[in-house]
CSV table of C-alpha atoms in Angstrom, one decimal:
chain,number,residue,atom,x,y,z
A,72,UNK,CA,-10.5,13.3,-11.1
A,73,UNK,CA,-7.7,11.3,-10.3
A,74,UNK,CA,-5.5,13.9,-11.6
A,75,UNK,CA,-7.0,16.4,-9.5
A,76,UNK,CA,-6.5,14.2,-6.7
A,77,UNK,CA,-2.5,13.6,-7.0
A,78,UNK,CA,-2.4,17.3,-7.6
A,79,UNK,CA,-4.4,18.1,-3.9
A,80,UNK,CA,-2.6,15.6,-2.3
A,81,UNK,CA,0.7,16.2,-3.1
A,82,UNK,CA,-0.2,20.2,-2.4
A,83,UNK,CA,-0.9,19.7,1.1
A,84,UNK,CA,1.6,16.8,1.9
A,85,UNK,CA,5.4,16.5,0.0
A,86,UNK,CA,4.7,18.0,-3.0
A,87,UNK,CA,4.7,21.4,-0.7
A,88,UNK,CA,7.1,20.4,1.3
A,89,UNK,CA,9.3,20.4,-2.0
A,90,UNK,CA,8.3,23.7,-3.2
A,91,UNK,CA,9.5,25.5,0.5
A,92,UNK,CA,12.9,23.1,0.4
A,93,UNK,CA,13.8,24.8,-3.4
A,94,UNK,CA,13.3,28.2,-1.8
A,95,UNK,CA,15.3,27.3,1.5
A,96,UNK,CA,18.3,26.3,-1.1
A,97,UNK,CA,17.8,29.7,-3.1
A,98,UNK,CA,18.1,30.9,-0.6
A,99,UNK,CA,21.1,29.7,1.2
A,100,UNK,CA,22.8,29.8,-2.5
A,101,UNK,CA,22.0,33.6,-2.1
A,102,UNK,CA,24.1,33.8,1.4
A,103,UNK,CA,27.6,34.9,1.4
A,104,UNK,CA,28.7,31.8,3.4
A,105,UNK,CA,28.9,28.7,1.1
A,106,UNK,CA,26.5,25.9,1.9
A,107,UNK,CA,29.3,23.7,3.9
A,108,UNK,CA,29.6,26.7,5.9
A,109,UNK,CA,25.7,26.4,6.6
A,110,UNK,CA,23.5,24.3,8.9
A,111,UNK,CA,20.5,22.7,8.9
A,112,UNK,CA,18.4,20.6,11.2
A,113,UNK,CA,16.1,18.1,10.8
A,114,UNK,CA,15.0,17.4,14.4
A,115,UNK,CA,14.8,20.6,16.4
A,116,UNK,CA,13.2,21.8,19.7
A,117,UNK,CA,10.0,23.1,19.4
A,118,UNK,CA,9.3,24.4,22.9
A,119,UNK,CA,10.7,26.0,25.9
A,120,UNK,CA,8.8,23.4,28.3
A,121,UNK,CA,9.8,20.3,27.7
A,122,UNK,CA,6.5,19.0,28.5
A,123,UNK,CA,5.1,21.1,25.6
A,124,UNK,CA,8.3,20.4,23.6
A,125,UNK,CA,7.1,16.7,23.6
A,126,UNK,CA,3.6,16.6,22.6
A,127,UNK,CA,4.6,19.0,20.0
A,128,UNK,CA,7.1,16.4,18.7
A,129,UNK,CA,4.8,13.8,19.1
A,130,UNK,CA,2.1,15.9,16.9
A,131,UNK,CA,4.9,16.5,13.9
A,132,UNK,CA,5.2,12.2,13.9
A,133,UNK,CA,1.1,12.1,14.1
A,134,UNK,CA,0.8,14.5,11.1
A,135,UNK,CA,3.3,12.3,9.2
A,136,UNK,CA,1.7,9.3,9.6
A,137,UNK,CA,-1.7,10.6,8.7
A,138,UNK,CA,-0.1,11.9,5.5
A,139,UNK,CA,0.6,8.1,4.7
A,140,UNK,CA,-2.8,7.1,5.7
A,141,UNK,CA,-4.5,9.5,4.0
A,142,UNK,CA,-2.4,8.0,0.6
A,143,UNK,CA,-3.4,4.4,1.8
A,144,UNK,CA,-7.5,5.4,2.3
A,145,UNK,CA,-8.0,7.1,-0.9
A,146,UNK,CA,-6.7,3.9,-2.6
A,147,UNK,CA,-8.6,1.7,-0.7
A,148,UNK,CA,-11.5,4.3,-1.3
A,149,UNK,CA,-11.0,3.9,-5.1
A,150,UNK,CA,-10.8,0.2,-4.8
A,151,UNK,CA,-7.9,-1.4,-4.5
A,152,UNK,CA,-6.8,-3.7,-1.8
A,153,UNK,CA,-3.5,-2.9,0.4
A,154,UNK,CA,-2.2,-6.2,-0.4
A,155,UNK,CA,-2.1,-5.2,-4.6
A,156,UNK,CA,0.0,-2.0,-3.2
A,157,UNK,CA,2.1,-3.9,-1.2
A,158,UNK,CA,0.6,-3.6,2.4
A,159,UNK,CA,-0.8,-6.7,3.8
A,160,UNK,CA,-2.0,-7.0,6.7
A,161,UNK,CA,0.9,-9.9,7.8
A,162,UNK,CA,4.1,-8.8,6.7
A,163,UNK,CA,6.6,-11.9,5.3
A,164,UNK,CA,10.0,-13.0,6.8
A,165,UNK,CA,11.2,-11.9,3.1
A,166,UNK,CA,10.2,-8.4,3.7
A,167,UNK,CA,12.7,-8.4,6.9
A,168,UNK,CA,15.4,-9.4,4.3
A,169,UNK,CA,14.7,-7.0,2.0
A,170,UNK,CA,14.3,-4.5,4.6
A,171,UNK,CA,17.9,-4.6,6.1
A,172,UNK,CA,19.3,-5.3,2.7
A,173,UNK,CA,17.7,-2.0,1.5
A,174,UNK,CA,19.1,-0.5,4.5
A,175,UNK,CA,23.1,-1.4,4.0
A,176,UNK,CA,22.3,-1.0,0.4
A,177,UNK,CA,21.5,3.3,1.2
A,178,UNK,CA,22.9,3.6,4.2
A,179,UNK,CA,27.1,3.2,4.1
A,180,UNK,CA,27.0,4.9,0.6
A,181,UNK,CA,24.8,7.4,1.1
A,182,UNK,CA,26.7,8.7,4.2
A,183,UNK,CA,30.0,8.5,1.8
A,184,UNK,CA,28.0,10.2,-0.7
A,185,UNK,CA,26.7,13.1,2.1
A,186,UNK,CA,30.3,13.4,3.7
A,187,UNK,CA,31.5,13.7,0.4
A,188,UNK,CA,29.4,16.6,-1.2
A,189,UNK,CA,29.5,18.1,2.2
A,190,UNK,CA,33.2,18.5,1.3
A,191,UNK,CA,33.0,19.8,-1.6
A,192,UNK,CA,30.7,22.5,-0.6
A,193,UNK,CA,27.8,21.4,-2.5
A,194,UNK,CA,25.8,20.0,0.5
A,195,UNK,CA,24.8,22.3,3.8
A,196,UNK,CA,25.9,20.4,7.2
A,197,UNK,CA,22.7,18.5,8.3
A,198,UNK,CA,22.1,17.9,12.0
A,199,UNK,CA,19.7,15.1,12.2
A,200,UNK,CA,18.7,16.1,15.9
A,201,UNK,CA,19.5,19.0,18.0
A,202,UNK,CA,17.2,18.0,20.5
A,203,UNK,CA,18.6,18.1,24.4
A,204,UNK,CA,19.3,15.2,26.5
A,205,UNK,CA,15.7,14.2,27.9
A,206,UNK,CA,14.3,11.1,28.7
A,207,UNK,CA,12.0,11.1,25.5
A,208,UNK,CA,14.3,12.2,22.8
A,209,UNK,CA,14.8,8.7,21.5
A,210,UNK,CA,11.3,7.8,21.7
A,211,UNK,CA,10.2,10.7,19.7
A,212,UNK,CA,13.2,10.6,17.4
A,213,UNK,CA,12.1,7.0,16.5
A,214,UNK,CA,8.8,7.6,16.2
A,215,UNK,CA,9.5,10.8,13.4
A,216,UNK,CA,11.9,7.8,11.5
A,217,UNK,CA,8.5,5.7,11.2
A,218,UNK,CA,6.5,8.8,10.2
A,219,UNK,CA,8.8,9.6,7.6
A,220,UNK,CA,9.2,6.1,6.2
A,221,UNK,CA,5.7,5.4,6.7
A,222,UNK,CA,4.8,8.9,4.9
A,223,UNK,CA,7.3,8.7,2.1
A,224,UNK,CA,7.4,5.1,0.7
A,225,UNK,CA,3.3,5.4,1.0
A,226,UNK,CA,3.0,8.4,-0.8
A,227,UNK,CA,5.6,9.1,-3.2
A,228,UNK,CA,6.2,4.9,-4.1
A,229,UNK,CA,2.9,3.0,-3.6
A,230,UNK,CA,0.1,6.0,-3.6
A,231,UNK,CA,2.2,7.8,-6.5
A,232,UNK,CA,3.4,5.5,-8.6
A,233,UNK,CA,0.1,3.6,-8.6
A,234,UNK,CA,-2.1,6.8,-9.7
A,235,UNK,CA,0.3,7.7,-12.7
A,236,UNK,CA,0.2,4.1,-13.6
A,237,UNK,CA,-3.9,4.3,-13.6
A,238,UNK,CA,-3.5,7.5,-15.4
A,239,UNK,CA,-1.3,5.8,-18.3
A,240,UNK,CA,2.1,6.3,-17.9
A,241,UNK,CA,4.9,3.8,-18.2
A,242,UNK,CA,7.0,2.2,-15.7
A,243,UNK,CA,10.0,4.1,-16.1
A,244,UNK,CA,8.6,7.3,-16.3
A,245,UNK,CA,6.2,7.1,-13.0
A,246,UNK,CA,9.5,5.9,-11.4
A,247,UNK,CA,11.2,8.8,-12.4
A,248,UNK,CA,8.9,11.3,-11.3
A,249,UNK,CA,8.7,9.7,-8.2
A,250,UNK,CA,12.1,9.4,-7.4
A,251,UNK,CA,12.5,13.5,-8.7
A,252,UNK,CA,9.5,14.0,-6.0
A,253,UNK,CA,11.0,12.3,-3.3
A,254,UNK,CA,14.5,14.5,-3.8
A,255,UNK,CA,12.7,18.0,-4.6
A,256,UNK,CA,11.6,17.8,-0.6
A,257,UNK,CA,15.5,17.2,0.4
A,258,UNK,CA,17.0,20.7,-1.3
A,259,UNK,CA,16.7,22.2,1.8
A,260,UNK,CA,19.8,20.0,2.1
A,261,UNK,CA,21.5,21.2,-0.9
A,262,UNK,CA,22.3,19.3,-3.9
A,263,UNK,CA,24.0,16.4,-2.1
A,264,UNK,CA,20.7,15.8,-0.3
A,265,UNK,CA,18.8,16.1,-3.3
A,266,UNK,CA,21.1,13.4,-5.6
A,267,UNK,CA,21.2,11.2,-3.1
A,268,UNK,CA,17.5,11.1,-2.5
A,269,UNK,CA,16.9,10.5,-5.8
A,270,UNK,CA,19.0,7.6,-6.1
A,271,UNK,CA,16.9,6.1,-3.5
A,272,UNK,CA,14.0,7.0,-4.9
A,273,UNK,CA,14.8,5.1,-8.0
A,274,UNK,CA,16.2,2.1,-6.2
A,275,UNK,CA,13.2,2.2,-4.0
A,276,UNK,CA,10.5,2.5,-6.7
A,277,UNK,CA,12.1,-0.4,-8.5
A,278,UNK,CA,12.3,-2.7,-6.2
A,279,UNK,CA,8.6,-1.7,-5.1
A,280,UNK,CA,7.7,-2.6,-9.3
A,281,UNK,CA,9.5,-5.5,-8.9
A,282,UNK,CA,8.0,-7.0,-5.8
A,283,UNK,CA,5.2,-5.2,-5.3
A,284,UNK,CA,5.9,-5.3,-1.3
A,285,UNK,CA,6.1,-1.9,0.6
A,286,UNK,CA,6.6,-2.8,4.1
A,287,UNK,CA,10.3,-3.3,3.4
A,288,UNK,CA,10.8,0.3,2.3
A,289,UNK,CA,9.0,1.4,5.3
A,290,UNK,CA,10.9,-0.9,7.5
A,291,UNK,CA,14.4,0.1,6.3
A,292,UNK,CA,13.3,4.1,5.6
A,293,UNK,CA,13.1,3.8,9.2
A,294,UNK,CA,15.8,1.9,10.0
A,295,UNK,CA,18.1,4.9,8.2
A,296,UNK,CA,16.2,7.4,9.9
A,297,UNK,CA,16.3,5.4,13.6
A,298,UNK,CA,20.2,5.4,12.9
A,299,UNK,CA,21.1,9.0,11.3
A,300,UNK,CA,18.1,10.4,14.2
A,301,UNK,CA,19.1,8.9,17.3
A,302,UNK,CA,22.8,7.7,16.4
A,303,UNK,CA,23.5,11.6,15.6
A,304,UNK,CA,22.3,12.7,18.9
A,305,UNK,CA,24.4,10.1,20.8
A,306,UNK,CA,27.8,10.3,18.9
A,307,UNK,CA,27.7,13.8,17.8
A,308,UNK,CA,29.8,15.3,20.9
A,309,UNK,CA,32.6,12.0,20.6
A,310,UNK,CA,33.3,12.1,17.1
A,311,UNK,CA,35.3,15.3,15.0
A,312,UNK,CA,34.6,14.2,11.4
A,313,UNK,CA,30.4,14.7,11.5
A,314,UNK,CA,29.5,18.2,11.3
């Protein structure tokens, strides 16, 4: 049964989500541009009326954070507590400290690492936001950061990693697949997007094995999203060397 479950779950929430980002990258590899030469964007418009445009933004971060939630139920269903997967209900001032340290720790490199593969023509150039200048744009950009933090670490760390432990596999191994999960859903990226992802994903994981706290990947998955969201849309018209 639980095996079933992981299987549904990830079928209607990531897991898919991986599956459509390996054919978006077979399909950009099958373009005559190379992927430097391509774009992609994470944040886009969704709406002629900006009224519209809104609640539909709003809707995408609703259906993110659900995704976590539903993760979060099904192991309370089963019988754990939050607190054994690492979400009390009163965070600790150490999860602050691990959540900023977790954010220099991915942040600087991995946009070394992005600029880099960009470069070298392995990566597509990702626009974070191409959303207009509105009055909401930051609150809905910051809002998606939390849904994917909230939806990632939830899912693919503490919902993931605690299943495949229940269903017998080692440490290493459930961190491995986790971390592979958590880059499959970047390809649309290109490979840059879906090394680097990785990486985190086994940084991540291992601190979450280690401490058994998840609020401080939440906390700094949004951080990194808060900055590469709404720091794109600010500095992208000042600044020549960001795609």
């Amino acid at each position: 049964m639980l095996t079933v479950e992981v299987v549904i779950v990830f079928t209607i929430t990531l897991g898919l989500s991986g599956a459509r980002s390996l054919l978006s990258l077979v399909d950009s590899l099958l373009r005559p541009e190379t992927l430097s030469d391509q774009q992609v964007a994470i944040n886009t418009s969704q709406a002629t009326n900006e009224i519209i445009d809104l609640l539909l933004q709003l809707l995408s971060a609703t259906q993110l954070v659900a995704w976590g939630a539903l993760g979060v139920y099904l192991l309370w269903r089963g019988g754990a507590k939050l607190a054994e997967v690492g979400l009390p209900r009163r965070p600790q001032a150490a999860d602050l400290r691990w959540s900023v340290a977790l954010t220099a720790l991915i942040g600087i490199p991995g946009l070394l690492f992005y600029l880099a593969t960009w470069q070298f023509g392995l990566n597509l150039a990702v626009q974070p936001s191409t959303l207009g200048e509105t009055w909401w744009r930051p609150i809905t950009l910051t809002l998606s950061a939390f849904g994917n933090g909230f939806a990632e670490e939830v899912l693919v760390v503490g919902y993931l990693i605690t299943r495949l432990r229940q269903l017998g596999m080692g440490e290493n191994t459930s961190l491995i697949i986790s971390a592979v999960l958590r880059g499959s859903y970047h390809l649309y990226q290109g490979f840059g997007g879906f090394l680097g992802n990785v990486a985190m994903g086994l940084i991540f994981g291992r601190v979450w094995q280690r401490t058994n706290r998840l609020w401080p990947l939440v906390a700094a998955h949004t951080l990194l999203d808060v900055v590469a969201f709404v720091g794109y849309a600010l500095v992208r018209d000042h600044v020549s060397w960001l795609p």
